[in-house]
Short mmCIF file of C-alpha atoms in Angstrom, two decimals:
data_model
loop_
_atom_site.label_atom_id
_atom_site.label_comp_id
_atom_site.label_asym_id
_atom_site.label_seq_id
_atom_site.Cartn_x
_atom_site.Cartn_y
_atom_site.Cartn_z
CA MET A 288 0.14 -0.02 0.11
CA THR A 289 1.40 3.69 -0.89
CA PHE A 290 1.90 6.65 1.39
CA ASP A 291 -0.46 9.38 -0.83
CA THR A 292 -0.53 13.54 -1.17
CA VAL A 293 -1.87 15.88 -3.10
CA ALA A 294 -1.32 19.14 -3.49
CA LEU A 295 -4.23 21.49 -4.28
CA CYS A 296 -2.39 24.42 -5.55
CA ARG A 297 -4.05 28.32 -6.38
CA ALA A 298 -1.33 28.57 -8.99
CA GLU A 299 -0.27 26.56 -12.09
CA PRO A 300 2.87 24.70 -10.53
CA ASP A 301 5.51 25.72 -12.91
CA ALA A 302 8.88 24.04 -13.54
CA ALA A 303 10.48 26.16 -10.83
CA ALA A 304 7.61 25.50 -8.51
CA MET A 305 8.32 21.48 -8.58
CA LEU A 306 12.06 22.35 -8.81
CA GLY A 307 11.90 24.01 -5.55
CA ALA A 308 9.33 21.40 -4.09
CA LEU A 309 11.80 18.67 -4.90
CA LEU A 310 14.79 20.37 -3.13
CA ALA A 311 12.46 20.96 -0.34
CA ALA A 312 11.90 17.70 0.00
CA GLY A 313 15.26 16.79 0.27
CA SER A 314 18.26 18.34 -2.00
CA GLU A 315 20.80 15.33 -1.25
CA LEU A 316 18.40 12.74 -3.19
CA LYS A 317 18.75 11.37 -6.30
CA MET A 318 16.07 12.57 -9.18
CA ASP A 319 15.00 10.72 -12.36
CA THR A 320 11.84 11.12 -14.56
CA VAL A 321 9.57 8.37 -15.98
CA GLU A 322 9.15 10.65 -19.30
CA ALA A 323 6.17 8.37 -20.87
CA ALA A 324 4.57 8.28 -17.48
CA GLY A 325 4.81 11.90 -16.70
CA LEU A 326 6.85 10.95 -13.41
CA VAL A 327 9.37 12.77 -11.73
CA GLN A 328 11.01 10.10 -8.85
CA LEU A 329 13.14 10.68 -5.94
CA PHE A 330 15.30 8.05 -4.31
CA ASP A 331 17.31 7.27 -1.47
CA PRO A 332 21.48 8.39 -2.50
CA GLY A 333 22.53 5.47 -0.21
CA ASP A 334 20.18 2.47 -1.16
CA GLY A 335 18.77 4.00 -4.22
CA ARG A 336 15.37 2.82 -2.67
CA LEU A 337 12.41 4.65 -4.26
CA LEU A 338 11.25 7.19 -1.85
CA LEU A 339 8.71 9.08 -4.02
CA SER A 340 7.08 9.43 -7.25
CA VAL A 341 5.39 12.86 -8.26
CA GLU A 342 2.96 13.18 -11.22
CA ALA A 343 2.20 15.83 -13.13
CA ALA A 344 0.07 18.91 -12.44
CA ARG A 345 -3.20 18.50 -13.86
CA LEU A 346 -6.14 21.33 -13.71
CA VAL A 347 -9.15 20.26 -12.28
CA ARG A 348 -11.86 21.60 -14.42
CA VAL A 349 -15.25 20.64 -12.48
CA PRO A 350 -15.69 22.64 -9.22
CA GLY A 351 -16.36 20.75 -6.44
CA GLU A 352 -14.70 17.62 -7.76
CA ALA A 353 -11.72 17.78 -5.68
CA GLN A 354 -13.47 17.68 -2.63
CA ARG A 355 -15.95 14.95 -3.88
CA LEU A 356 -13.09 12.86 -4.75
CA LEU A 357 -10.60 13.22 -1.61
CA GLY A 358 -14.20 13.89 0.91
CA LEU A 359 -12.36 17.25 1.78
CA THR A 360 -15.26 19.63 3.62
CA ASP A 361 -12.68 22.44 3.36
CA ASP A 362 -13.10 25.30 0.66
CA VAL A 363 -10.78 24.28 -2.75
CA PRO A 364 -9.70 27.40 -4.33
CA GLU A 365 -10.82 27.14 -8.02
CA PRO A 366 -9.39 26.91 -10.68
CA VAL A 367 -7.45 24.27 -8.79
CA TRP A 368 -4.23 22.07 -10.03
CA TRP A 369 -3.76 18.48 -8.39
CA VAL A 370 -0.46 17.27 -8.12
CA GLU A 371 -0.25 14.02 -6.78
CA SER A 372 2.45 11.95 -5.01
CA ARG A 373 3.16 8.39 -3.80
CA ALA A 374 5.44 6.91 -1.32
CA PRO A 375 6.00 3.64 -0.39
CA GLY A 376 3.67 3.11 2.80
CA ALA A 377 6.04 0.64 4.69
CA ASP A 378 8.76 3.68 4.63
CA PRO A 379 8.63 6.44 7.15
CA GLN A 380 11.33 8.29 5.84
CA ALA A 381 9.39 8.52 2.30
CA ALA A 382 6.22 9.63 3.83
CA ASP A 383 8.15 12.95 5.17
CA VAL A 384 9.81 13.11 1.88
CA ALA A 385 6.23 13.04 0.58
CA ARG A 386 4.69 15.37 3.22
CA ARG A 387 8.02 17.55 3.18
CA PHE A 388 7.49 17.95 -0.83
CA THR A 389 3.75 18.74 -0.91
CA ALA A 390 4.10 21.46 2.07
CA ALA A 391 6.76 23.23 -0.07
CA LEU A 392 4.53 23.25 -3.41
CA VAL A 393 1.84 24.43 -1.71
CA GLU A 394 3.68 27.39 -0.43
CA ILE A 395 4.51 28.37 -2.94
CA THR A 396 1.91 27.98 -5.16
CA GLY A 397 -0.86 28.78 -2.84
CA GLY A 398 -3.41 25.84 -1.83
CA LEU A 399 -3.80 23.15 0.70
CA THR A 400 -2.42 19.56 1.17
CA TRP A 401 -4.53 16.29 1.31
CA GLU A 402 -2.81 12.57 2.61
CA SER A 403 -3.70 9.42 2.57
CA ARG A 404 -4.19 7.96 6.15
#
């Protein structure tokens, strides 16, 4: 099972915002991309294990859709950009990386975060 986080961003996350958030997640981490899947992945520099996979930002066009999908009662900005990331669920370090990435991205773009339990 994975640990999932979603950044619901007020402003479209451009390349600089994404890079800043990835660096905030851990500047020592190794980064790679899976272009065919639109993913950026972060790996532990010591043992090479996958810590986080981040999907490309998607614009949510339907009002209320983010609240419905995530079961939120909070107001979600509209329009909103959805950036989903997944970390291996049994790895506490990976969950911390996911939280740092999502928090940093929302700090840069505005918005709010959601995480799986």
